[in-house]
CSV table of C-alpha atoms in Angstrom, one decimal:
chain,number,residue,atom,x,y,z
P,1,MET,CA,-12.2,160.4,-6.3
P,2,ALA,CA,-10.3,159.1,-3.2
P,3,LYS,CA,-10.5,155.4,-2.5
P,4,SER,CA,-12.3,155.9,0.9
P,5,ASN,CA,-15.0,158.0,-0.8
P,6,ARG,CA,-15.5,155.4,-3.5
P,7,LEU,CA,-15.9,152.7,-0.8
P,8,HIS,CA,-18.4,155.0,1.0
P,9,TYR,CA,-20.5,155.4,-2.1
P,10,ILE,CA,-20.4,151.7,-3.0
P,11,GLY,CA,-21.2,150.7,0.6
P,12,PHE,CA,-23.9,153.2,1.3
P,13,PRO,CA,-26.7,151.4,-0.7
P,14,VAL,CA,-25.7,148.1,1.0
P,15,ALA,CA,-25.8,149.8,4.4
P,16,LEU,CA,-29.2,151.2,3.6
P,17,VAL,CA,-30.7,147.8,2.6
P,18,TYR,CA,-29.0,146.2,5.6
P,19,GLY,CA,-30.4,148.8,7.9
P,20,ILE,CA,-34.0,148.4,6.5
P,21,ILE,CA,-33.8,144.6,7.0
P,22,VAL,CA,-32.5,145.0,10.6
P,23,CYS,CA,-35.3,147.5,11.4
P,24,ILE,CA,-38.0,145.2,10.0
P,25,ARG,CA,-36.6,142.4,12.0
P,26,ASN,CA,-36.6,144.5,15.2
P,27,LEU,CA,-40.2,145.6,14.5
P,28,PHE,CA,-41.3,142.0,14.1
P,29,PHE,CA,-39.9,141.3,17.6
P,30,HIS,CA,-41.5,144.4,19.0
P,31,ILE,CA,-45.0,143.4,17.7
P,32,ASN,CA,-44.4,139.7,18.6
P,33,LEU,CA,-44.5,138.4,15.1
P,34,LEU,CA,-41.1,136.9,16.1
P,35,PRO,CA,-41.2,135.3,19.5
P,36,SER,CA,-38.9,136.3,22.3
P,37,GLN,CA,-38.8,134.0,25.3
P,38,GLN,CA,-38.6,135.1,28.9
P,39,TYR,CA,-37.3,133.1,31.8
P,40,ALA,CA,-38.0,132.8,35.5
P,41,ILE,CA,-34.3,133.3,36.5
P,42,PRO,CA,-32.2,136.5,36.0
P,43,VAL,CA,-30.8,136.6,32.4
P,44,ILE,CA,-28.3,139.4,31.9
P,45,CYS,CA,-27.3,140.2,28.3
P,46,ILE,CA,-23.9,141.9,27.7
P,47,GLY,CA,-23.7,143.1,24.1
P,48,ASN,CA,-22.9,146.0,21.8
P,49,LEU,CA,-24.1,147.8,18.7
P,50,SER,CA,-20.8,147.5,16.9
P,51,MET,CA,-18.7,144.7,15.4
P,52,GLY,CA,-15.3,144.2,17.0
P,53,GLY,CA,-13.9,144.5,20.5
P,54,ALA,CA,-15.9,146.8,22.7
P,55,GLY,CA,-14.9,145.2,25.9
P,56,LYS,CA,-17.7,142.7,26.5
P,57,THR,CA,-15.6,139.9,27.8
P,58,PRO,CA,-14.0,142.0,30.7
P,59,MET,CA,-17.5,143.1,31.6
P,60,VAL,CA,-18.7,139.5,31.7
P,61,GLU,CA,-15.8,138.6,33.9
P,62,TYR,CA,-16.5,141.5,36.2
P,63,LEU,CA,-20.1,140.1,36.6
P,64,ILE,CA,-18.7,136.6,37.3
P,65,ARG,CA,-16.5,137.9,40.1
P,66,LEU,CA,-19.4,139.8,41.6
P,67,LEU,CA,-22.1,137.1,41.3
P,68,SER,CA,-20.3,133.8,41.7
P,69,LYS,CA,-19.7,134.5,45.4
P,70,LYS,CA,-23.5,134.0,46.0
P,71,TYR,CA,-25.0,132.4,42.9
P,72,ARG,CA,-24.4,129.5,40.5
P,73,VAL,CA,-23.5,131.5,37.4
P,74,ALA,CA,-23.6,130.3,33.8
P,75,VAL,CA,-22.1,132.1,30.8
P,76,LEU,CA,-23.8,131.3,27.4
P,77,SER,CA,-21.9,132.5,24.4
P,78,ARG,CA,-22.1,131.8,20.6
P,79,GLY,CA,-18.5,130.4,20.6
P,80,TYR,CA,-17.3,132.5,17.7
P,81,LYS,CA,-14.9,130.8,15.3
P,82,ARG,CA,-15.0,127.5,17.2
P,83,GLN,CA,-14.6,124.3,15.2
P,84,THR,CA,-17.6,122.6,16.7
P,85,SER,CA,-21.3,123.1,16.2
P,86,GLY,CA,-24.5,123.0,18.3
P,87,TYR,CA,-24.6,123.1,22.1
P,88,VAL,CA,-21.3,122.5,23.8
P,89,LEU,CA,-20.7,122.6,27.6
P,90,ALA,CA,-17.1,123.7,28.3
P,91,GLY,CA,-15.1,121.2,30.3
P,92,GLU,CA,-12.2,121.9,32.6
P,93,HIS,CA,-9.6,121.3,29.8
P,94,CYS,CA,-11.5,122.9,26.9
P,95,THR,CA,-9.8,124.5,24.0
P,96,SER,CA,-10.6,127.6,21.9
P,97,GLN,CA,-11.2,125.2,19.0
P,98,GLU,CA,-14.0,123.5,20.9
P,99,VAL,CA,-15.7,126.6,22.5
P,100,GLY,CA,-14.1,129.7,21.0
P,101,ASP,CA,-11.6,132.2,22.5
P,102,GLU,CA,-13.9,134.0,25.0
P,103,ALA,CA,-15.6,130.9,26.4
P,104,CYS,CA,-12.3,129.1,26.8
P,105,GLN,CA,-10.7,132.1,28.6
P,106,ILE,CA,-13.6,132.3,31.0
P,107,LYS,CA,-13.7,128.6,31.8
P,108,HIS,CA,-9.9,128.5,32.5
P,109,LYS,CA,-10.1,131.6,34.7
P,110,TYR,CA,-13.3,130.6,36.5
P,111,PRO,CA,-13.5,126.8,36.5
P,112,SER,CA,-16.5,126.7,38.9
P,113,VAL,CA,-18.6,128.8,36.5
P,114,ILE,CA,-20.8,126.9,34.0
P,115,VAL,CA,-19.7,127.9,30.5
P,116,ALA,CA,-21.7,126.8,27.4
P,117,VAL,CA,-21.8,127.8,23.7
P,118,ASP,CA,-24.6,127.6,21.2
P,119,LYS,CA,-25.4,129.7,18.2
P,120,SER,CA,-29.0,129.4,19.2
P,121,ARG,CA,-29.2,131.1,22.5
P,122,ARG,CA,-32.7,129.7,23.1
P,123,ARG,CA,-31.6,126.2,22.6
P,124,GLY,CA,-28.6,126.9,24.9
P,125,MET,CA,-30.9,128.2,27.6
P,126,LYS,CA,-33.0,125.0,27.2
P,127,HIS,CA,-29.9,122.9,27.9
P,128,LEU,CA,-28.8,125.0,30.9
P,129,LEU,CA,-32.2,124.9,32.5
P,130,ALA,CA,-32.5,121.1,32.0
P,131,MET,CA,-29.6,120.6,34.4
P,132,THR,CA,-30.3,118.9,37.7
P,133,GLU,CA,-31.5,121.1,40.5
P,134,GLY,CA,-28.1,121.2,42.2
P,135,GLU,CA,-26.3,122.1,39.0
P,136,ARG,CA,-28.8,124.4,37.3
P,137,PRO,CA,-27.6,128.0,37.0
P,138,GLN,CA,-29.3,130.6,39.2
P,139,VAL,CA,-28.1,133.5,36.9
P,140,VAL,CA,-27.2,133.4,33.2
P,141,LEU,CA,-24.9,135.8,31.5
P,142,LEU,CA,-25.5,136.1,27.8
P,143,ASP,CA,-22.3,137.1,26.1
P,144,ASP,CA,-22.6,139.1,22.9
P,145,ALA,CA,-26.4,138.6,22.6
P,146,PHE,CA,-27.9,142.0,22.2
P,147,GLN,CA,-29.0,141.2,18.6
P,148,HIS,CA,-30.0,137.6,19.5
P,149,ARG,CA,-33.6,138.5,20.4
P,150,TYR,CA,-35.2,135.1,20.6
P,151,VAL,CA,-34.1,135.2,24.3
P,152,GLN,CA,-35.5,138.1,26.2
P,153,PRO,CA,-33.0,139.1,29.0
P,154,SER,CA,-34.2,140.5,32.3
P,155,LEU,CA,-31.4,143.1,32.0
P,156,SER,CA,-29.6,144.3,28.9
P,157,ILE,CA,-26.2,146.0,29.1
P,158,VAL,CA,-24.7,147.6,26.0
P,159,VAL,CA,-21.0,148.2,26.0
P,160,THR,CA,-19.6,150.9,23.7
P,161,ASP,CA,-15.9,151.7,23.2
P,162,TYR,CA,-15.0,155.3,24.3
P,163,ASN,CA,-12.7,155.4,21.2
P,164,ARG,CA,-15.5,154.4,18.8
P,165,LEU,CA,-18.8,155.5,20.4
P,166,PHE,CA,-21.8,154.0,18.7
P,167,TYR,CA,-23.4,157.3,17.9
P,168,ASN,CA,-20.4,158.4,15.9
P,169,ASP,CA,-20.4,155.2,13.9
P,170,LYS,CA,-22.3,154.1,10.7
P,171,LEU,CA,-24.0,151.0,9.6
P,172,PHE,CA,-22.0,148.1,8.2
P,173,PRO,CA,-20.4,148.1,5.6
P,174,VAL,CA,-19.8,151.9,5.7
P,175,GLY,CA,-19.1,151.7,9.4
P,176,MET,CA,-19.1,149.0,12.0
P,177,LEU,CA,-22.6,149.2,13.4
P,178,ARG,CA,-24.6,145.9,13.5
P,179,GLU,CA,-27.8,147.9,13.7
P,180,PRO,CA,-28.9,151.5,13.7
P,181,ALA,CA,-27.7,153.6,16.7
P,182,GLY,CA,-31.3,153.9,17.9
P,183,GLY,CA,-31.2,150.3,18.9
P,184,VAL,CA,-29.5,151.4,22.1
P,185,ARG,CA,-33.0,152.3,23.5
P,186,ARG,CA,-33.6,148.5,24.0
P,187,ALA,CA,-30.8,148.5,26.6
P,188,ASP,CA,-31.3,149.1,30.3
P,189,TRP,CA,-27.8,150.2,30.9
P,190,VAL,CA,-24.9,151.5,28.8
P,191,VAL,CA,-21.3,151.1,29.8
P,192,VAL,CA,-18.7,153.2,28.0
P,193,SER,CA,-15.6,151.1,28.1
P,194,LYS,CA,-11.9,151.9,27.7
P,195,CYS,CA,-12.3,155.5,28.9
P,196,ASP,CA,-9.4,157.9,29.3
P,197,PRO,CA,-8.6,158.0,33.0
P,198,ALA,CA,-8.5,161.8,32.8
P,199,LEU,CA,-12.1,161.9,31.7
P,200,LYS,CA,-14.1,164.7,33.4
P,201,PRO,CA,-17.7,164.7,34.5
P,202,ILE,CA,-18.6,167.4,31.9
P,203,ASP,CA,-17.2,165.1,29.2
P,204,CYS,CA,-19.5,162.3,30.4
P,205,ARG,CA,-22.5,164.5,30.4
P,206,ILE,CA,-21.8,165.5,26.8
P,207,MET,CA,-21.6,161.9,25.8
P,208,GLU,CA,-24.8,161.0,27.6
P,209,ASP,CA,-26.6,163.9,25.8
P,210,ASP,CA,-25.3,162.6,22.4
P,211,MET,CA,-26.6,159.1,23.2
P,212,HIS,CA,-30.2,160.4,23.3
P,213,LEU,CA,-31.2,157.8,25.9
P,214,GLN,CA,-34.5,157.5,27.8
P,215,SER,CA,-34.8,158.6,31.4
P,216,HIS,CA,-34.8,155.1,32.9
P,217,GLN,CA,-31.5,154.1,31.2
P,218,GLN,CA,-28.4,154.1,33.4
P,219,VAL,CA,-24.9,155.1,32.0
P,220,PHE,CA,-21.6,154.0,33.5
P,221,PHE,CA,-18.0,154.9,32.5
P,222,SER,CA,-15.3,152.3,32.8
P,223,GLY,CA,-11.6,151.9,32.1
P,224,ILE,CA,-9.1,149.1,31.8
P,225,SER,CA,-6.7,148.0,34.5
P,226,TYR,CA,-3.7,146.0,33.2
P,227,LEU,CA,-2.6,143.3,35.5
P,228,ARG,CA,0.7,141.5,35.8
P,229,MET,CA,2.0,139.4,32.9
P,230,GLU,CA,1.1,135.7,33.2
P,231,GLY,CA,2.9,132.8,31.4
P,232,ILE,CA,1.0,131.2,28.6
P,233,TRP,CA,2.6,128.0,29.9
P,234,PRO,CA,2.5,128.9,33.6
P,235,GLU,CA,4.5,125.8,34.6
P,236,GLU,CA,7.5,127.2,32.5
P,237,CYS,CA,7.6,130.8,33.6
P,238,CYS,CA,6.7,132.9,36.6
P,239,PRO,CA,4.3,135.9,36.5
P,240,ARG,CA,6.0,139.3,36.0
P,241,ALA,CA,4.8,142.8,36.8
P,242,LEU,CA,4.7,145.1,33.9
P,243,ASN,CA,6.9,147.6,35.7
P,244,SER,CA,9.6,144.9,35.9
P,245,LEU,CA,10.3,145.6,32.2
P,246,GLN,CA,13.1,148.0,31.6
P,247,LYS,CA,13.1,150.6,28.8
P,248,GLU,CA,15.8,148.7,26.9
P,249,ASP,CA,14.0,145.3,27.1
P,250,GLU,CA,12.9,144.0,23.8
P,251,VAL,CA,9.3,142.8,23.4
P,252,LEU,CA,7.6,141.2,20.4
P,253,LEU,CA,3.9,142.0,20.9
P,254,LEU,CA,1.5,139.7,19.1
P,255,THR,CA,-2.1,140.8,18.7
P,256,GLY,CA,-5.0,138.9,17.1
P,257,VAL,CA,-7.8,141.1,18.4
P,258,ALA,CA,-10.1,143.7,16.9
P,259,ASN,CA,-8.4,146.7,18.6
P,260,PRO,CA,-4.8,146.2,19.8
P,261,ALA,CA,-4.1,149.9,20.3
P,262,PRO,CA,-4.8,150.1,24.0
P,263,LEU,CA,-2.4,147.2,24.8
P,264,ILE,CA,0.3,148.7,22.5
P,265,GLU,CA,0.0,152.0,24.2
P,266,GLU,CA,0.2,150.4,27.6
P,267,MET,CA,3.3,148.3,26.7
P,268,LYS,CA,5.1,151.4,25.4
P,269,LYS,CA,4.9,152.8,28.9
P,270,TYR,CA,7.4,150.2,30.1
P,271,SER,CA,9.7,149.4,27.1
P,272,GLN,CA,11.0,151.5,24.2
P,273,ASN,CA,11.8,148.4,22.2
P,274,ILE,CA,8.3,147.1,21.2
P,275,LYS,CA,7.9,145.4,17.9
P,276,VAL,CA,4.2,144.8,17.0
P,277,MET,CA,2.9,142.0,14.8
P,278,SER,CA,-0.8,142.5,14.3
P,279,PHE,CA,-3.2,139.8,13.0
P,280,GLY,CA,-7.0,139.8,12.4
P,281,ASP,CA,-9.5,139.4,15.2
P,282,HIS,CA,-9.7,135.8,16.5
P,283,HIS,CA,-6.7,134.9,14.2
P,284,ASP,CA,-5.8,131.2,14.2
P,285,PHE,CA,-2.0,131.2,14.0
P,286,LYS,CA,-0.8,129.0,11.1
P,287,LYS,CA,2.6,127.5,10.4
P,288,ASN,CA,3.6,130.4,8.1
P,289,ASP,CA,2.5,132.9,10.7
P,290,VAL,CA,4.8,131.3,13.3
P,291,LYS,CA,7.6,131.3,10.7
P,292,LYS,CA,7.3,135.1,10.3
P,293,ILE,CA,7.1,135.5,14.1
P,294,SER,CA,10.3,133.3,14.4
P,295,THR,CA,12.1,135.5,11.9
P,296,SER,CA,11.4,138.6,13.9
P,297,PHE,CA,12.0,136.9,17.3
P,298,ALA,CA,15.4,135.6,16.1
P,299,LYS,CA,16.6,139.2,15.5
P,300,MET,CA,16.0,140.1,19.2
P,301,ASN,CA,18.3,139.4,22.1
P,302,PRO,CA,18.1,136.1,24.1
P,303,GLU,CA,16.2,137.8,27.0
P,304,SER,CA,13.5,139.2,24.8
P,305,LEU,CA,9.9,138.3,25.4
P,306,ILE,CA,6.8,137.5,23.3
P,307,VAL,CA,3.7,139.2,24.8
P,308,CYS,CA,0.1,138.9,23.7
P,309,THR,CA,-3.5,139.4,24.8
P,310,GLU,CA,-5.3,136.9,27.0
P,311,LYS,CA,-7.6,135.9,24.2
P,312,ASP,CA,-4.6,135.3,21.9
P,313,ALA,CA,-3.1,133.1,24.7
P,314,MET,CA,-6.1,130.8,24.5
P,315,ARG,CA,-5.3,130.0,20.9
P,316,ILE,CA,-1.6,129.9,21.2
P,317,ARG,CA,-1.6,127.5,24.2
P,318,ASN,CA,-2.8,124.5,22.1
P,319,ASN,CA,-1.1,125.6,18.9
P,320,PRO,CA,1.5,123.0,17.8
P,321,TYR,CA,3.5,125.5,15.7
P,322,PHE,CA,4.9,127.5,18.6
P,323,PRO,CA,8.2,125.9,19.6
P,324,SER,CA,8.7,124.6,23.1
P,325,GLU,CA,11.9,126.6,23.6
P,326,TRP,CA,9.8,129.8,23.5
P,327,HIS,CA,7.5,128.7,26.3
P,328,SER,CA,9.5,130.3,29.1
P,329,ARG,CA,9.5,133.7,27.3
P,330,MET,CA,5.9,133.9,26.3
P,331,TYR,CA,3.4,136.0,28.3
P,332,TYR,CA,-0.1,137.4,28.1
P,333,VAL,CA,-1.5,140.5,29.8
P,334,PRO,CA,-4.8,140.1,31.6
P,335,ILE,CA,-7.1,143.1,31.9
P,336,MET,CA,-9.9,144.0,34.4
P,337,VAL,CA,-12.7,146.5,34.3
P,338,SER,CA,-12.6,149.4,36.7
P,339,PHE,CA,-15.4,152.0,37.0
P,340,LEU,CA,-14.7,155.7,36.9
P,341,PHE,CA,-16.0,158.2,39.5
P,342,ASP,CA,-16.3,155.6,42.2
P,343,LYS,CA,-19.4,154.2,40.5
P,344,GLY,CA,-18.4,150.5,40.9
P,345,ASN,CA,-20.4,150.2,44.2
P,346,LEU,CA,-23.5,151.6,42.6
P,347,PHE,CA,-23.2,149.3,39.6
P,348,ASP,CA,-22.8,146.3,42.0
P,349,GLU,CA,-25.8,147.3,44.1
P,350,LEU,CA,-28.0,147.7,41.1
P,351,ILE,CA,-27.0,144.3,39.7
P,352,LEU,CA,-27.7,142.5,43.0
P,353,LYS,CA,-30.9,144.4,43.5
P,354,HIS,CA,-32.1,143.3,40.0
P,355,ILE,CA,-31.4,139.7,40.8
P,356,SER,CA,-33.0,139.9,44.3
P,357,THR,CA,-36.1,141.4,42.8
P,358,ILE,CA,-36.5,138.5,40.3
P,359,GLU,CA,-35.9,136.0,43.1
P,360,ASN,CA,-38.5,137.6,45.3
P,361,SER,CA,-41.1,137.8,42.5
P,362,ARG,CA,-40.6,134.1,41.8
P,363,ILE,CA,-41.1,133.2,45.4
P,364,LEU,CA,-44.3,135.2,45.5
P,365,ARG,CA,-45.6,133.3,42.4
P,366,GLN,CA,-44.9,130.0,44.1
């Protein structure tokens, strides 16, 4: 029997028990045996059904750019793999060790946005709403909170990776699903992320049919736009356009994310000399890791670069093991969400309408 088949048969009973437990938990929330708290302000949840990188953080950042022009926005995250506990409000000079990769990235990119982390989203909400009137958020974005049901969002957005759609996946540990695929029916909207730019409307209709959604649920299709390379230590190197790379340029690509394939594919458009060193998701680079990186980097020419994802950059920036002589040659590649079929305006309008509706209903109650 093949190893993959053995793992499947071993994992199937575990997945079955896990699925039953998750379904019972969801039922308890549905019949109010477990309490889910609502709030008077807009609370938008961005989550997914699968473990790993579906593209939630770029979606959160898209919403920040849209909403922070008009509202005081807060992002509340768990702060995965941080070295602190409880509620932490991210400061201007926060590190990934204090608040986790995603929260650190968001705070550094959008310093005016309130960023907080707490494993208990309800406790985190309590802290945010206890702020003074001039500081209290008007909109809260819950990052990766679709399964954290003690807080009831006013709008739920599920993000699913085009390359690993939730309905083709299986429950953990056989697959990567956190809960059965039917859980998507709790969402208001579904965003299919990382889509092929050549996707056709007929392909989208087939995907929508396979999702078995309800009539009120909206579906959007999005892709990734790669921006210019930014220096991990910006004071030591200037930004560079990706197309400034030549085919012969040597690049050491470091990845410590769940799915590095899209970045690898993008970088290969510009250079034929890409060496990839992949680490686990949210990897904390240790001294031995940097020694291995150094061995590979030393074999490259003096003009070669080290390039990583934006999340990796948050961990590398405060890592003492990366030598200072590398700083002028180390970059990360930011990404941005872009909606297919010119649906970005519709998405924006519906988000703003949702917030306006909640604001108006609160005024009427007063």
